[in-house]
Amino acid sequence: MSEREKRVCLDPGHDAGNLANKSPDGTYYEHAFTLDLGKRLEKLLTDRGVSVTMTRTGGGAVSLARRCEIANSIPDLDLFVSLHSNAAAAGGGWSSAKGWSVYLYGPGGNRERAAQDILEQVRAAGIAVRSTPIVYDPELYVLKHTKAPAVLLENGFHTNREEAALLGQADYRQKLAVAEAKGILEYLGIPWVETEEETDYQAEARAAVDWLTENGIMQGNAEGDLMLDQPLTRRQFAVLEYRIAKLEGFV
């Protein structure tokens, strides 16, 4: 690692007010996926000494301009990473388009090197990529208006039935996060070091939270914050029990 702390800005695309970017069956929303993936990446990177700034940490609206302002205010920012899932126009239905890809403002430079490093790790993880995985698009706002090297990751298509199902799974999200974190660290010149494994209790707690959120039982506040460090009221407990009963078909 170099003498200076490396700095990354993670940009979970969209916000909880965006209900249009979703799977055709309404079981998957892009804004929820990108925030979850961003938090997973944040932990993986900070655990390995990277300074991470998130453009949003909840479901509240953050404009594209504000996202760029946040990134541009970070001194010596090494990389800006915008997180998304893709969609294909198919009249609102399912599409055969599938695969991971990365968008850049244009070819060359550090952004191209970062894209190649991340792509290499995504491929190594066995994640399906598009036939043309690197796409140049100078009109994407956050790529055009961010000063630091910037990449926009499209983590598969939520309009593809198979990929939408994968994107909704906690294990697959972690697989994406680990691969992308490894690629980012490669670009930063930081070796990937395995951290201490979770205890059985920590793993069980994480699996429980994932299950509750994936099934709509625990939904957090209006901004999507689950507030896991806050006490549970009896009213909230009753709501959780009722939602579980509905899920199991008892109500």
Coordinates of N, CA, C and O in Angstrom, one line a residue, residues 6-74:
K6 N -5.9 5.4 0.4 CA -6.7 5.4 -0.9 C -8.1 5.8 -0.6 O -8.7 5.4 0.4
R7 N -8.7 6.5 -1.6 CA -10.1 7.0 -1.4 C -11.0 6.6 -2.5 O -10.7 6.8 -3.7
V8 N -12.1 6.0 -2.2 CA -13.1 5.6 -3.1 C -14.5 6.2 -2.8 O -14.9 6.2 -1.6
C9 N -15.2 6.6 -3.8 CA -16.6 7.1 -3.6 C -17.5 6.1 -4.3 O -17.4 5.8 -5.5
L10 N -18.4 5.5 -3.5 CA -19.4 4.5 -4.0 C -20.7 5.3 -4.1 O -21.2 6.0 -3.2
D11 N -21.4 5.0 -5.3 CA -22.6 5.7 -5.6 C -23.7 4.7 -5.9 O -23.9 4.3 -7.0
P12 N -24.5 4.4 -4.9 CA -25.6 3.5 -5.1 C -26.7 4.2 -6.0 O -27.3 5.2 -5.5
G13 N -26.9 3.7 -7.2 CA -27.8 4.4 -8.1 C -29.2 4.5 -7.6 O -29.8 3.7 -6.9
H14 N -29.9 5.6 -8.0 CA -31.3 5.9 -7.8 C -31.6 6.1 -6.3 O -30.7 6.2 -5.5
D15 N -32.9 6.1 -5.9 CA -33.3 6.2 -4.5 C -34.6 5.6 -4.3 O -35.2 5.1 -5.3
A16 N -35.1 5.6 -3.1 CA -36.4 4.9 -2.8 C -37.6 5.5 -3.5 O -38.7 4.9 -3.6
G17 N -37.4 6.7 -4.0 CA -38.5 7.4 -4.7 C -38.6 6.8 -6.1 O -39.6 7.1 -6.8
N18 N -37.6 6.1 -6.6 CA -37.7 5.6 -8.0 C -38.3 4.2 -7.9 O -37.6 3.2 -7.5
L19 N -39.5 4.1 -8.4 CA -40.2 2.8 -8.4 C -40.3 2.2 -9.8 O -41.0 1.2 -10.0
A20 N -39.7 2.9 -10.7 CA -39.8 2.5 -12.1 C -38.8 1.5 -12.5 O -39.0 0.6 -13.3
N21 N -37.6 1.6 -11.9 CA -36.5 0.7 -12.2 C -36.7 -0.6 -11.3 O -36.1 -0.7 -10.2
K22 N -37.4 -1.6 -11.9 CA -37.7 -2.8 -11.2 C -37.9 -3.9 -12.1 O -37.9 -3.7 -13.3
S23 N -38.0 -5.1 -11.6 CA -38.2 -6.3 -12.4 C -39.7 -6.3 -12.8 O -40.5 -5.6 -12.2
P24 N -40.0 -6.9 -14.0 CA -41.4 -6.9 -14.5 C -42.4 -7.4 -13.5 O -43.6 -7.0 -13.5
D25 N -42.0 -8.3 -12.6 CA -42.9 -8.9 -11.6 C -43.0 -8.1 -10.3 O -43.7 -8.5 -9.4
G26 N -42.2 -7.0 -10.2 CA -42.2 -6.2 -9.0 C -41.6 -6.8 -7.8 O -41.7 -6.2 -6.7
T27 N -40.8 -7.8 -7.9 CA -40.1 -8.4 -6.7 C -38.8 -7.8 -6.5 O -38.2 -8.1 -5.4
Y28 N -38.3 -7.0 -7.4 CA -36.9 -6.5 -7.3 C -36.9 -5.0 -7.7 O -37.6 -4.6 -8.7
Y29 N -36.3 -4.2 -6.8 CA -36.2 -2.7 -7.1 C -34.7 -2.4 -7.1 O -33.9 -2.7 -6.2
E30 N -34.3 -1.7 -8.2 CA -32.9 -1.3 -8.4 C -32.3 -0.5 -7.2 O -31.2 -0.7 -6.8
H31 N -33.1 0.4 -6.7 CA -32.6 1.3 -5.6 C -32.2 0.6 -4.4 O -31.3 0.9 -3.7
A32 N -33.0 -0.5 -4.1 CA -32.7 -1.3 -2.9 C -31.5 -2.2 -3.1 O -30.7 -2.3 -2.2
F33 N -31.4 -2.7 -4.3 CA -30.2 -3.5 -4.6 C -28.9 -2.7 -4.5 O -27.9 -3.2 -3.9
T34 N -28.9 -1.6 -5.2 CA -27.7 -0.8 -5.2 C -27.2 -0.3 -3.9 O -26.0 -0.3 -3.6
L35 N -28.2 0.0 -3.0 CA -27.8 0.4 -1.6 C -27.2 -0.7 -0.9 O -26.2 -0.6 -0.2
D36 N -27.8 -1.9 -1.0 CA -27.3 -3.1 -0.3 C -25.9 -3.5 -0.8 O -25.0 -3.7 0.0
L37 N -25.8 -3.4 -2.1 CA -24.5 -3.8 -2.7 C -23.4 -2.7 -2.3 O -22.3 -3.1 -2.0
G38 N -23.8 -1.5 -2.3 CA -22.9 -0.4 -1.8 C -22.4 -0.6 -0.4 O -21.2 -0.5 -0.1
K39 N -23.3 -1.0 0.5 CA -22.9 -1.2 1.9 C -22.0 -2.5 2.0 O -21.1 -2.5 2.8
R40 N -22.2 -3.5 1.2 CA -21.4 -4.6 1.2 C -20.0 -4.3 0.7 O -19.0 -4.7 1.3
L41 N -19.9 -3.5 -0.4 CA -18.6 -3.1 -0.9 C -17.9 -2.1 0.1 O -16.7 -2.3 0.3
E42 N -18.7 -1.3 0.7 CA -18.1 -0.4 1.7 C -17.4 -1.1 2.8 O -16.2 -0.8 3.2
K43 N -18.0 -2.2 3.3 CA -17.4 -3.0 4.4 C -16.1 -3.7 3.9 O -15.1 -3.7 4.6
L44 N -16.2 -4.3 2.7 CA -15.1 -5.0 2.2 C -13.9 -4.1 2.0 O -12.7 -4.5 2.2
L45 N -14.1 -2.9 1.5 CA -13.0 -2.0 1.2 C -12.5 -1.3 2.5 O -11.3 -1.3 2.7
T46 N -13.4 -0.9 3.4 CA -12.9 -0.3 4.7 C -12.1 -1.3 5.5 O -11.2 -0.9 6.2
D47 N -12.6 -2.5 5.5 CA -11.9 -3.6 6.3 C -10.4 -3.8 5.8 O -9.6 -4.3 6.5
R48 N -10.2 -3.3 4.6 CA -8.8 -3.4 4.0 C -8.1 -2.1 3.8 O -7.2 -1.9 3.0
G49 N -8.6 -1.1 4.6 CA -7.8 0.1 4.7 C -8.2 1.3 3.8 O -7.5 2.3 3.7
V50 N -9.3 1.1 3.0 CA -9.7 2.1 2.0 C -10.6 3.1 2.7 O -11.5 2.7 3.4
S51 N -10.5 4.4 2.4 CA -11.4 5.4 2.9 C -12.6 5.4 1.9 O -12.4 5.7 0.7
V52 N -13.8 5.1 2.4 CA -14.9 5.1 1.5 C -16.0 6.1 1.8 O -16.3 6.3 3.0
T53 N -16.4 6.8 0.8 CA -17.5 7.8 1.0 C -18.7 7.3 0.1 O -18.5 6.9 -1.0
M54 N -19.9 7.2 0.7 CA -21.1 6.8 0.0 C -21.9 8.1 -0.4 O -22.1 9.0 0.5
T55 N -22.4 8.1 -1.6 CA -23.2 9.3 -2.0 C -24.6 9.2 -1.4 O -25.3 10.2 -1.3
R56 N -25.0 8.1 -0.9 CA -26.3 7.9 -0.1 C -26.2 6.7 0.8 O -25.5 5.7 0.4
T57 N -26.7 6.8 2.0 CA -26.7 5.7 2.9 C -28.1 5.2 3.3 O -28.3 4.3 4.1
G58 N -29.1 5.9 2.7 CA -30.5 5.5 2.9 C -31.3 5.7 1.6 O -30.7 5.8 0.6
G59 N -32.6 5.7 1.8 CA -33.5 5.8 0.6 C -33.8 7.2 0.1 O -34.5 7.3 -0.9
G60 N -33.3 8.2 0.8 CA -33.6 9.6 0.5 C -33.1 10.0 -0.9 O -32.1 9.5 -1.3
A61 N -33.7 10.9 -1.5 CA -33.4 11.4 -2.9 C -32.0 12.1 -2.8 O -31.8 13.0 -2.0
V62 N -31.2 11.8 -3.8 CA -29.9 12.5 -4.0 C -29.8 12.7 -5.5 O -29.7 11.7 -6.3
S63 N -29.7 14.0 -5.9 CA -29.7 14.3 -7.3 C -28.4 13.8 -8.0 O -27.4 13.6 -7.3
L64 N -28.4 13.7 -9.3 CA -27.2 13.3 -10.0 C -26.1 14.4 -9.8 O -24.9 14.1 -9.6
A65 N -26.5 15.7 -9.8 CA -25.6 16.8 -9.6 C -25.0 16.7 -8.2 O -23.8 16.9 -8.0
R66 N -25.8 16.4 -7.2 CA -25.3 16.3 -5.8 C -24.3 15.1 -5.7 O -23.3 15.2 -4.9
R67 N -24.6 14.0 -6.3 CA -23.7 12.8 -6.3 C -22.3 13.2 -6.8 O -21.3 12.9 -6.2
C68 N -22.3 14.0 -7.9 CA -21.0 14.5 -8.4 C -20.3 15.5 -7.5 O -19.1 15.4 -7.4
E69 N -21.1 16.3 -6.9 CA -20.6 17.3 -5.9 C -19.9 16.6 -4.8 O -18.8 17.0 -4.3
I70 N -20.5 15.5 -4.3 CA -19.9 14.7 -3.2 C -18.6 14.2 -3.6 O -17.6 14.3 -2.9
A71 N -18.6 13.6 -4.8 CA -17.3 13.0 -5.3 C -16.2 14.0 -5.5 O -15.1 13.8 -5.1
N72 N -16.6 15.1 -6.1 CA -15.6 16.2 -6.4 C -15.1 16.9 -5.2 O -14.1 17.6 -5.3
S73 N -15.8 16.8 -4.1 CA -15.4 17.4 -2.8 C -14.3 16.6 -2.1 O -13.8 17.1 -1.1
I74 N -14.1 15.4 -2.5 CA -13.1 14.5 -1.8 C -11.7 14.7 -2.4 O -11.5 14.5 -3.5

